[in-house]
mmCIF file of C-alpha atoms in Angstrom:
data_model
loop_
_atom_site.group_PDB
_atom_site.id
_atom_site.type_symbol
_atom_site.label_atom_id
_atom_site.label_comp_id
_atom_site.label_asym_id
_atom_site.label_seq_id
_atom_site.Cartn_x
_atom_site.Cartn_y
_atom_site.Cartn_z
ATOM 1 C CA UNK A 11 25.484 131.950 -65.911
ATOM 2 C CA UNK A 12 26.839 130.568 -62.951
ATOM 3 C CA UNK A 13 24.306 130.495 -59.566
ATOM 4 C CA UNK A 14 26.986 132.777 -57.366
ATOM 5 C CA UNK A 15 26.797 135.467 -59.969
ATOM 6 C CA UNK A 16 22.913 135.477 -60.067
ATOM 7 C CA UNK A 17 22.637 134.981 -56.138
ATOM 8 C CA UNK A 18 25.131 138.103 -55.600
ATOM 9 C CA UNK A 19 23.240 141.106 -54.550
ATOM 10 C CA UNK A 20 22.968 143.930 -57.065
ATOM 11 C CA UNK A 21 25.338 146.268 -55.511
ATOM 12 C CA UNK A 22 26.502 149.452 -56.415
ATOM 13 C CA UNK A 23 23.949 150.692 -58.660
ATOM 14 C CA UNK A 24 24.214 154.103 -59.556
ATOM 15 C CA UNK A 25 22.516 155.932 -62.160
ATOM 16 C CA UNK A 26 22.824 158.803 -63.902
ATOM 17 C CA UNK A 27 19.112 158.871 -65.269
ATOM 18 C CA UNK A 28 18.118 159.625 -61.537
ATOM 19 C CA UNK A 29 19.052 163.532 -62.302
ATOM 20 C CA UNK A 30 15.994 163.600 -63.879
ATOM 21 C CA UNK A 31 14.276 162.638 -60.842
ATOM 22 C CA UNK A 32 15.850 164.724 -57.831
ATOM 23 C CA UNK A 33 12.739 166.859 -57.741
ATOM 24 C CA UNK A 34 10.285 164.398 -57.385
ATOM 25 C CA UNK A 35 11.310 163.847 -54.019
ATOM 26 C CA UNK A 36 10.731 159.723 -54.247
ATOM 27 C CA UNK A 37 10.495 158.379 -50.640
ATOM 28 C CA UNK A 38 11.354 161.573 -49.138
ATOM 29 C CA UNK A 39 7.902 161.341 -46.921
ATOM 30 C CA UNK A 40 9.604 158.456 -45.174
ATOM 31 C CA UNK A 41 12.481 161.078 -43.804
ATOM 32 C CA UNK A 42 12.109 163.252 -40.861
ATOM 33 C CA UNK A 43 13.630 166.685 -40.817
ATOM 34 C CA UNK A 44 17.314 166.123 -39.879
ATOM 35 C CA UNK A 45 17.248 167.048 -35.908
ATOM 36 C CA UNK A 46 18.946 170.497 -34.844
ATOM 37 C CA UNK A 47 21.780 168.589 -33.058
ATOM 38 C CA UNK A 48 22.913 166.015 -35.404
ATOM 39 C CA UNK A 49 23.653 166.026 -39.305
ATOM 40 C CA UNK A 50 21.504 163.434 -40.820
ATOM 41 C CA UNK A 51 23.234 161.804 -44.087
ATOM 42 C CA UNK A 52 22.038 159.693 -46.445
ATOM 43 C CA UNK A 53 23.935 156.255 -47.560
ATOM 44 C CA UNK A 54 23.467 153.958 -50.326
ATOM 45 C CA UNK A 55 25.228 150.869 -51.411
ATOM 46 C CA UNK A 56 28.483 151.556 -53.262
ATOM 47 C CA UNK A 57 31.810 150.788 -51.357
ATOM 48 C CA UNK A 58 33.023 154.626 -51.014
ATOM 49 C CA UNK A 59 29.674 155.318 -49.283
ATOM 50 C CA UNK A 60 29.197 152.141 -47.251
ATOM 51 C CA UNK A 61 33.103 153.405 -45.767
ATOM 52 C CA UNK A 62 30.694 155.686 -43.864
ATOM 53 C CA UNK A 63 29.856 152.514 -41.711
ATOM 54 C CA UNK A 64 33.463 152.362 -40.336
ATOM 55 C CA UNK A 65 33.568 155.855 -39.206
ATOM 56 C CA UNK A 66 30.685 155.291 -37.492
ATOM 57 C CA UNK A 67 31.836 151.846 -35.921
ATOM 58 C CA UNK A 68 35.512 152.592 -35.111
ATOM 59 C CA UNK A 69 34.291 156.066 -33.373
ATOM 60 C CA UNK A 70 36.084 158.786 -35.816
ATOM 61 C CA UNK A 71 32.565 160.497 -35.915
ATOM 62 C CA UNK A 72 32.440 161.088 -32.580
ATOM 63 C CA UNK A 73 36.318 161.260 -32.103
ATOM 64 C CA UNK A 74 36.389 164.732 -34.871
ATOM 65 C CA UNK A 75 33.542 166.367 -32.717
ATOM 66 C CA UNK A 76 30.269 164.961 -35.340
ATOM 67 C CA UNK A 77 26.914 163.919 -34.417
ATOM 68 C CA UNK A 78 25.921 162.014 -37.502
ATOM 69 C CA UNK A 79 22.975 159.728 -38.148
ATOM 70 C CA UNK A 80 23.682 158.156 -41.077
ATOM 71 C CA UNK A 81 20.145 156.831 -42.869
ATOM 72 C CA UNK A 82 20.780 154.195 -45.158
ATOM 73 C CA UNK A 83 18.635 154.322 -48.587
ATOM 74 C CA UNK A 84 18.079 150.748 -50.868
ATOM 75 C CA UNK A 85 16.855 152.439 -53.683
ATOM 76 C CA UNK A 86 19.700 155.083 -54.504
ATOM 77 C CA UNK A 87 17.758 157.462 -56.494
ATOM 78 C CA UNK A 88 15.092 158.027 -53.109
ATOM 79 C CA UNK A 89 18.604 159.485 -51.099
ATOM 80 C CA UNK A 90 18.764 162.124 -53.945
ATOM 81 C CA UNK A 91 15.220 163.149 -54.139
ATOM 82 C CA UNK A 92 15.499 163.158 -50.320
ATOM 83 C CA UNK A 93 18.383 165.733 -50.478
ATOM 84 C CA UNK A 94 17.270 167.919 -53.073
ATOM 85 C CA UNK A 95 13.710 168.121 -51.365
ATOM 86 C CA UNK A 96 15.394 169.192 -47.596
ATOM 87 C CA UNK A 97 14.926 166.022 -46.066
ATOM 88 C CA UNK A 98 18.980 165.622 -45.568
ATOM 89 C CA UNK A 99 21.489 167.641 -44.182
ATOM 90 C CA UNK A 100 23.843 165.872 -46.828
ATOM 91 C CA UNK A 101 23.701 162.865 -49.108
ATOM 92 C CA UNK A 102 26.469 160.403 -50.692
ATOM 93 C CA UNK A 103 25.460 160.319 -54.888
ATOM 94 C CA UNK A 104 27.988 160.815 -57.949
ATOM 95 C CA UNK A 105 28.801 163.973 -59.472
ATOM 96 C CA UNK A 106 26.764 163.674 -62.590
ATOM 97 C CA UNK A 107 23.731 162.834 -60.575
ATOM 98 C CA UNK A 108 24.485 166.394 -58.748
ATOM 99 C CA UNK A 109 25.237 168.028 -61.807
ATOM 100 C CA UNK A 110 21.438 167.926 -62.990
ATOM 101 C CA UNK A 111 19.877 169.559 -59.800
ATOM 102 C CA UNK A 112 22.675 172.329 -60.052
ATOM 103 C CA UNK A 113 21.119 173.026 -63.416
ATOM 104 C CA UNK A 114 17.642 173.261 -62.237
ATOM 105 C CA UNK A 115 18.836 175.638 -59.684
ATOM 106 C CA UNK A 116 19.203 173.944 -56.176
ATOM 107 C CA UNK A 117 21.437 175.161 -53.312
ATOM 108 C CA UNK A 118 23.575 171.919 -52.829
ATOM 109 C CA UNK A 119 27.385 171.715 -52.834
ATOM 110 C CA UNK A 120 29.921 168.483 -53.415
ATOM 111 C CA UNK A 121 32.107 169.160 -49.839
ATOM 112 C CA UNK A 122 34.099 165.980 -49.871
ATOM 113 C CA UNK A 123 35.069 163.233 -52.524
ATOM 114 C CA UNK A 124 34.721 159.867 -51.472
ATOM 115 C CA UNK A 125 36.501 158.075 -54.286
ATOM 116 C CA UNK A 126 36.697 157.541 -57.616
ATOM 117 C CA UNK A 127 35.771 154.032 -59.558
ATOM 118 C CA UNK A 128 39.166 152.984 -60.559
ATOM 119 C CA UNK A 129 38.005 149.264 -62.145
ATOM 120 C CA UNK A 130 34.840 148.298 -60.542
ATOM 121 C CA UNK A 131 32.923 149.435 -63.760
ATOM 122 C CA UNK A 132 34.290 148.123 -66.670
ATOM 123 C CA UNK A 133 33.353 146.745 -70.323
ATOM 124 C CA UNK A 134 32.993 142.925 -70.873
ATOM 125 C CA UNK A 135 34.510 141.453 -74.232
ATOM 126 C CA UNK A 136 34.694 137.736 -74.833
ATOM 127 C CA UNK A 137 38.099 136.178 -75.475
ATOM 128 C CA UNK A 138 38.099 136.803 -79.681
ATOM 129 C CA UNK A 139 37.439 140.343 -79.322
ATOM 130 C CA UNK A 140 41.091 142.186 -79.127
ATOM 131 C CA UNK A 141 40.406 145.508 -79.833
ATOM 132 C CA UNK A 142 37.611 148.446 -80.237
ATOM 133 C CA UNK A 143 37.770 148.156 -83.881
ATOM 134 C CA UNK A 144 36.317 144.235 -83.460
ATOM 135 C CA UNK A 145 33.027 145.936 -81.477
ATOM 136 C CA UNK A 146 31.632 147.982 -84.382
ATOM 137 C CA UNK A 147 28.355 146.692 -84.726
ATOM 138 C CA UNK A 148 28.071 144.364 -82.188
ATOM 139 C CA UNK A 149 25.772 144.005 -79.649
ATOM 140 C CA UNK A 150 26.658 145.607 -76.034
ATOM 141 C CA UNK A 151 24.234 144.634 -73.467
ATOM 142 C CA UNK A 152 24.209 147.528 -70.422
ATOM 143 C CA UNK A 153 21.255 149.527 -68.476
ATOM 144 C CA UNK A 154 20.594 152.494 -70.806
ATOM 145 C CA UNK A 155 21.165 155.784 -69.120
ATOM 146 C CA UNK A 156 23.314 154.903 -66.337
ATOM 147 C CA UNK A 157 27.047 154.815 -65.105
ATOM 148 C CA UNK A 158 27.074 151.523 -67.455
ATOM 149 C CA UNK A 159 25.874 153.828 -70.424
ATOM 150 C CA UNK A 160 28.380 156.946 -69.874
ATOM 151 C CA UNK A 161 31.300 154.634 -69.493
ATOM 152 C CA UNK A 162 30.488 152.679 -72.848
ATOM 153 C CA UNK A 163 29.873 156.172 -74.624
ATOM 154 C CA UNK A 164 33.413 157.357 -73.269
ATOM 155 C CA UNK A 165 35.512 154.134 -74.097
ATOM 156 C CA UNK A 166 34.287 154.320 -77.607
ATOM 157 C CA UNK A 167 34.554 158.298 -77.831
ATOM 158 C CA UNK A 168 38.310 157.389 -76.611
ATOM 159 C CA UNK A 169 38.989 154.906 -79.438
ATOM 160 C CA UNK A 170 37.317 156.548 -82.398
ATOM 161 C CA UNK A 171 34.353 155.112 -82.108
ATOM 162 C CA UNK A 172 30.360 156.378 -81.140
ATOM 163 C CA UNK A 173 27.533 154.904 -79.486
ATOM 164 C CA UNK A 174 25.766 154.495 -83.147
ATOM 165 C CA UNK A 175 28.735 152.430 -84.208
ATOM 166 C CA UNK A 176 27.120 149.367 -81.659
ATOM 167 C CA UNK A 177 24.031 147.951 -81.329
ATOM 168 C CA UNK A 178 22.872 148.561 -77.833
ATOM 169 C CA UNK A 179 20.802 145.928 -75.514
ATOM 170 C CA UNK A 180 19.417 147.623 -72.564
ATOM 171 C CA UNK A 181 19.440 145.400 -69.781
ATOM 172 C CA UNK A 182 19.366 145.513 -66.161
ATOM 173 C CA UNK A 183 22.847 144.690 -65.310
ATOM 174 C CA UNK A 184 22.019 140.914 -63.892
ATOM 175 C CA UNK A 185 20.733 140.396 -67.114
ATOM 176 C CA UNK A 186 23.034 141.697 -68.884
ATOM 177 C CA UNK A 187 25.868 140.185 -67.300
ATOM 178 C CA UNK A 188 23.124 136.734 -68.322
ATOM 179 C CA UNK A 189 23.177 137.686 -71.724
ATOM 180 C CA UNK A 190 26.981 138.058 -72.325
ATOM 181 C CA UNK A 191 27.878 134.625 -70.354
ATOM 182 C CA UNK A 192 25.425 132.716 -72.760
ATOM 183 C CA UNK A 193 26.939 135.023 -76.079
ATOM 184 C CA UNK A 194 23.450 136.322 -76.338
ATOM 185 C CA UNK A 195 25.556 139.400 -76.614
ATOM 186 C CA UNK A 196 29.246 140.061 -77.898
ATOM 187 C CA UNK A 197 29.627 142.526 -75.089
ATOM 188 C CA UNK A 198 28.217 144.119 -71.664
ATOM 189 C CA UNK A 199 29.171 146.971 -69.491
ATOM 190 C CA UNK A 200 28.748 146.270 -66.099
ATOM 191 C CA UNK A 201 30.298 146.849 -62.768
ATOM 192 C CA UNK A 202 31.008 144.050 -59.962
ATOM 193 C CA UNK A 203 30.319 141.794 -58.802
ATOM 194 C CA UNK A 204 30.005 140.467 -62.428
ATOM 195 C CA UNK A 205 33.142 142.141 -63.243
ATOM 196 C CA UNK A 206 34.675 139.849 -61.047
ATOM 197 C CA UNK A 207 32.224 136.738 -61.952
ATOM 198 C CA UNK A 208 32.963 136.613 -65.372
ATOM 199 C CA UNK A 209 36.647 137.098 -65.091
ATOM 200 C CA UNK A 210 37.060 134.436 -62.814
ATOM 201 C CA UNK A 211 34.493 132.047 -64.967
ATOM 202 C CA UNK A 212 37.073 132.957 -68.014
ATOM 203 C CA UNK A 213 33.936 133.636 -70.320
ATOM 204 C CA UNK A 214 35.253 137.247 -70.841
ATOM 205 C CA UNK A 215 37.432 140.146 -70.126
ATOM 206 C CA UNK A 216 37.715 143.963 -69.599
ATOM 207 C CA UNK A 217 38.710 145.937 -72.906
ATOM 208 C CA UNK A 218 38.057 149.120 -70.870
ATOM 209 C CA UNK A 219 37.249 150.221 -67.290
ATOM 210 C CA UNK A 220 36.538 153.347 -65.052
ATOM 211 C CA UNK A 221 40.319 153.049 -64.154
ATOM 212 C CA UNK A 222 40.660 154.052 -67.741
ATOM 213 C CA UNK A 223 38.205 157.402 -67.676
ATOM 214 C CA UNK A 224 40.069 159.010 -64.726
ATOM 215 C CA UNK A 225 38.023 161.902 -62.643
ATOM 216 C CA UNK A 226 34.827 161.091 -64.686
ATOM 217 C CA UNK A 227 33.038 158.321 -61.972
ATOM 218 C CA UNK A 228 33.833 160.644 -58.717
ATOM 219 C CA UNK A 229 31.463 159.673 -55.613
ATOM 220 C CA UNK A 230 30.618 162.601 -53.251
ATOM 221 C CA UNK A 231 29.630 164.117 -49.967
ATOM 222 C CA UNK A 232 27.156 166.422 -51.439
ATOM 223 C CA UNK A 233 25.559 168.977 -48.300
ATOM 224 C CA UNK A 234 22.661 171.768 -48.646
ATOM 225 C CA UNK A 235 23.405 174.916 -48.807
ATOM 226 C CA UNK A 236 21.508 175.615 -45.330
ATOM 227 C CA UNK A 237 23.305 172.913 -43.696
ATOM 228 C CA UNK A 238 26.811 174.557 -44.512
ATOM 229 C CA UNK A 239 25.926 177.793 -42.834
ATOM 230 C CA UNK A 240 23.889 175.599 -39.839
ATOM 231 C CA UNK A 241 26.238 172.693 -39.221
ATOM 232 C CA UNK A 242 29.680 173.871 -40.738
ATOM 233 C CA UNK A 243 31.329 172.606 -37.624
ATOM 234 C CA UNK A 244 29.850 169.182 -37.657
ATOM 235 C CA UNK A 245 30.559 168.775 -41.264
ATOM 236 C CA UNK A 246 34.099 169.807 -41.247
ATOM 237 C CA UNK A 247 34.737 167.296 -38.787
ATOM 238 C CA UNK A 248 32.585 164.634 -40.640
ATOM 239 C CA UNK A 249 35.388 164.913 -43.309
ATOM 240 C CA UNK A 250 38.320 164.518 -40.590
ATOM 241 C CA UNK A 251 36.793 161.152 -39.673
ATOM 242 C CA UNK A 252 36.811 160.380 -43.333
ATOM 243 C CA UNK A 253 40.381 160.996 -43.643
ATOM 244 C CA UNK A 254 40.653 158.134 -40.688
ATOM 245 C CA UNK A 255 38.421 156.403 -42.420
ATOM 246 C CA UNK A 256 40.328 155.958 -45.754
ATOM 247 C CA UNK A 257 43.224 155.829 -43.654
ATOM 248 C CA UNK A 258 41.464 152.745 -41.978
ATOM 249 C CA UNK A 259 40.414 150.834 -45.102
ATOM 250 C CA UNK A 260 44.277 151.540 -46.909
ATOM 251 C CA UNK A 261 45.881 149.489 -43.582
ATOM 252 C CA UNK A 262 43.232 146.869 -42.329
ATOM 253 C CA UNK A 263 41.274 146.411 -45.053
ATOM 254 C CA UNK A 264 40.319 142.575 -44.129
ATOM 255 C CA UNK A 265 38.599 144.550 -41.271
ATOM 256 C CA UNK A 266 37.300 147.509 -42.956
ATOM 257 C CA UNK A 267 35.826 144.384 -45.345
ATOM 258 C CA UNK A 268 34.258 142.870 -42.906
ATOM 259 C CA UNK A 269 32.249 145.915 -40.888
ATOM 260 C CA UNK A 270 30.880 147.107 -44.648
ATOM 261 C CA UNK A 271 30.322 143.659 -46.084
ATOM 262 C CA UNK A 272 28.148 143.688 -43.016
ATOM 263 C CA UNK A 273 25.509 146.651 -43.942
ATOM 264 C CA UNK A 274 24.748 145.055 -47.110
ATOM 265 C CA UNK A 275 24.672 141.396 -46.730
ATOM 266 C CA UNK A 276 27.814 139.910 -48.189
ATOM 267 C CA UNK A 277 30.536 137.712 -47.131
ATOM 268 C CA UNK A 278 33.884 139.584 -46.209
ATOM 269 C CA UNK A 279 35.018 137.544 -49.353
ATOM 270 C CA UNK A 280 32.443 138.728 -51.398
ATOM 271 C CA UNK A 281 33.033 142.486 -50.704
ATOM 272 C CA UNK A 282 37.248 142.545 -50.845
ATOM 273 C CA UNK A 283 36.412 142.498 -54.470
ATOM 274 C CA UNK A 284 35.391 145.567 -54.925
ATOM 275 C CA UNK A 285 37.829 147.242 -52.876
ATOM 276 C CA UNK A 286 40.988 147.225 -55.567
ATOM 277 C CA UNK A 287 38.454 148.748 -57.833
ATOM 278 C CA UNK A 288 37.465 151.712 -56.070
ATOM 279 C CA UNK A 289 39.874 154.888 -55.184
ATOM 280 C CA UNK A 290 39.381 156.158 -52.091
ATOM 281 C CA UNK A 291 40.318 159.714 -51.655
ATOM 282 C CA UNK A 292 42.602 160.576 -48.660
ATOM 283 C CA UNK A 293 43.747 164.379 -48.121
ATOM 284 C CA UNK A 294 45.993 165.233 -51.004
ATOM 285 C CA UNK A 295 43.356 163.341 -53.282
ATOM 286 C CA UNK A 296 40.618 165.711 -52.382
ATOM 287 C CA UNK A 297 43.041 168.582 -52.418
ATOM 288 C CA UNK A 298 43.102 168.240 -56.144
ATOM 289 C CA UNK A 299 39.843 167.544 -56.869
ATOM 290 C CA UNK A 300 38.854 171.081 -55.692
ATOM 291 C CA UNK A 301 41.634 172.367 -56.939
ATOM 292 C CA UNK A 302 39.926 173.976 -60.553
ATOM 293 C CA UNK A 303 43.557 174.139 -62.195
ATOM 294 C CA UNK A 304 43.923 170.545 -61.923
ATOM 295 C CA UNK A 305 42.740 168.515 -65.008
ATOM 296 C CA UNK A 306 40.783 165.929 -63.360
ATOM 297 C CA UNK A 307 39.369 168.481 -60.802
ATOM 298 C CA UNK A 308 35.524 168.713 -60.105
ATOM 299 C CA UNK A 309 35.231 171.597 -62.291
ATOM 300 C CA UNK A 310 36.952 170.756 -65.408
ATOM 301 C CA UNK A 311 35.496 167.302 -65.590
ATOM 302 C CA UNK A 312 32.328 168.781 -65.425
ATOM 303 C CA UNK A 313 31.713 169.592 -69.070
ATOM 304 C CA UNK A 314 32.501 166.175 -70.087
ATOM 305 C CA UNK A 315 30.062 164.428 -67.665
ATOM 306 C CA UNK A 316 26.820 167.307 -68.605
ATOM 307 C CA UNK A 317 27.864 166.581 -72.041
ATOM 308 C CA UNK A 318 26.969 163.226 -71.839
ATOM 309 C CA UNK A 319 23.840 164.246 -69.801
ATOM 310 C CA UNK A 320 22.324 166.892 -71.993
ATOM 311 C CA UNK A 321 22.578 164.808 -75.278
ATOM 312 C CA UNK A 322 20.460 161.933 -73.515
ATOM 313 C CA UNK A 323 18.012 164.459 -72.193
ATOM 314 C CA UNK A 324 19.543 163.681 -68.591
ATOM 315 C CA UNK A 325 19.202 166.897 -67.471
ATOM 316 C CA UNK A 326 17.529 170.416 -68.448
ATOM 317 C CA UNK A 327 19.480 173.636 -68.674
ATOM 318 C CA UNK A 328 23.326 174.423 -68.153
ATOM 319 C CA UNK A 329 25.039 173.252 -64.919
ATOM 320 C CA UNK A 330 27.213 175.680 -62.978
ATOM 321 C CA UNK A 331 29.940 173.603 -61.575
ATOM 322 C CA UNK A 332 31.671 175.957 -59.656
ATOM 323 C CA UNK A 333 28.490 176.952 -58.067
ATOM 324 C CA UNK A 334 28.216 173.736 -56.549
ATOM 325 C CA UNK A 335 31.378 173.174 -54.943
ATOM 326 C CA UNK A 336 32.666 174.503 -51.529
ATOM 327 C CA UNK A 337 35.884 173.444 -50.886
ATOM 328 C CA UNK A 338 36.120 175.763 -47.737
ATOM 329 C CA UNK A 339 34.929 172.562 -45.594
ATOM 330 C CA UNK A 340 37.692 170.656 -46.852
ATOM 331 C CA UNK A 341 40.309 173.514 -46.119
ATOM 332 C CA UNK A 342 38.580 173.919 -42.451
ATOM 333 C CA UNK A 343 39.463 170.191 -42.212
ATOM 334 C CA UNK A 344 43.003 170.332 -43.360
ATOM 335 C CA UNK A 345 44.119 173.133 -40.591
#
């Protein structure tokens, strides 16, 4: 393994084993009650959430008539505890690590989708593997239970294959991305910067990635229930200044690269690579993500994602999908 790919921070970690956690409130202590003038969000390190950054620095916050104090989180999984426990107005996590509170009961609802991976998570094969048939029973080194984990399960579901047809090697995903480079392991799932790494270093190649599971990786704006009622105005024009915002990142991207490589410590260099990889949702996007007659909408992906969840004892109970989406923001924004 080459020293860049060790030394590169490991960014955009998201898992999906966190829904068992939102309830446990991890780090929530830490968060003061969101102030009565401002809407207090949380932000963790993926590159449709770090966007939040530009709005904030190029003035689009302020510009669509929200006061928003954006509090970043390192360890993802404290932002959601910290939202489902009242500590946030609103919080940026996935859809399947919503999908678990909504089953437990708790008033929160997706308002806005950021993006959707489209390549930055992907499945590592060296050069002699060709096809899904070549994987059956070899070893796939990924972190069990996370984005890594659902995307493996859906590749293979997608090529007639299941999770028992390959030996699995969970590992964090520096090590796993380790273990593939030295062929400790025939394959890894894993999302960049080793994506990128190990394309580059010509020791592998993707066989499948996000851009291949369409609607299943969404990122969200996910807001209490009380905050909608409390700070509807501020919220509604929280997603205007995302519209900028995506409209920012589509035209200057060098810059947009620069302001979020910023917040987490990279090089400009570094962090263009993960912006072909991730789809960030402008107007129409969003439009048809809340739009339930739409295939790859919110609601019908749903079933596919608490599939996944429920066999893996992810989550407890029955999520109600349409409970815990309010598109009403996004139509408020759109007038």
């Amino acid at each position: 393994m080459s020293t860049s790919l060790l030394s590169i921070s490991s960014a955009l970690k998201r898992t999906i084993a966190s829904a068992c956690l939102v309830l446990t409130g991890i780090g929530a202590a830490s968060v003061s009650m969101p102030a009565a003038a401002e809407v207090k969000v949380g932000v963790s390190d993926w590159p449709g959430w770090v966007a939040w950054y530009v709005a904030e620095q190029k003035g689009f916050f302020k510009k669509n008539g929200a006061d928003v104090k954006l509090v970043w989180f390192a360890n993802y999984t404290d932002s959601i505890g910290a939202l489902s426990s009242g500590q946030l107005d609103a919080n940026s996590q996935t859809w399947s690590d919503t999908l678990g509170p909504l089953a437990m009961g708790l008033p929160l609802k997706a308002i806005l989708v950021n993006d959707n991976s489209a390549g930055n998570d992907a499945l590592m094969v060296g050069p002699k593997i060709t096809s899904f048939a070549q994987l059956k029973g070899k070893k796939v080194a990924l972190e069990q239970f996370s984005i890594s984990h659902f995307v493996l399960a859906t590749a293979l579901a997608k090529n007639g294959l299941k999770l028992s047809d390959v030996k699995l090697v969970n590992l964090s995903a520096g090590d796993a991305a380790a273990a593939f480079i030295s062929g400790k392991v025939d394959a890894a799932v894993l999302w960049n910067p080793w994506v990128s790494q190990i394309e580059k270093s010509g020791k592998g190649k993707p066989l499948f990635t996000s851009k291949d599971m369409p609607g299943l990786v969404p990122d969200l704006l996910v807001a209490q229930e009380k905050a909608i009622q409390t700070k509807r105005k501020e919220l509604v024009g929280m997603i205007k200044a995302w519209f900028e915002t995506e409209k920012f990142i589509r035209e200057q991207p060098a810059e947009a690269a620069k302001i979020m490589a910023k917040v987490v410590g990279m090089s400009p260099e570094e962090y263009a690579v993960f912006l072909p990889g991730t789809k960030f949702f402008d107007a129409a996007a969003n439009t048809k993500a809340f739009d339930s007659s739409q295939a790859l909408s919110l609601t019908r992906t749903a079933p596919t994602i608490a599939a996944f969840l429920a066999q893996h004892k992810l989550i407890e109970g029955t999520p109600d999908a349409a409970k815990g989406i309010d598109g009403s923001l996004l139509q408020d924004a759109l007038k």
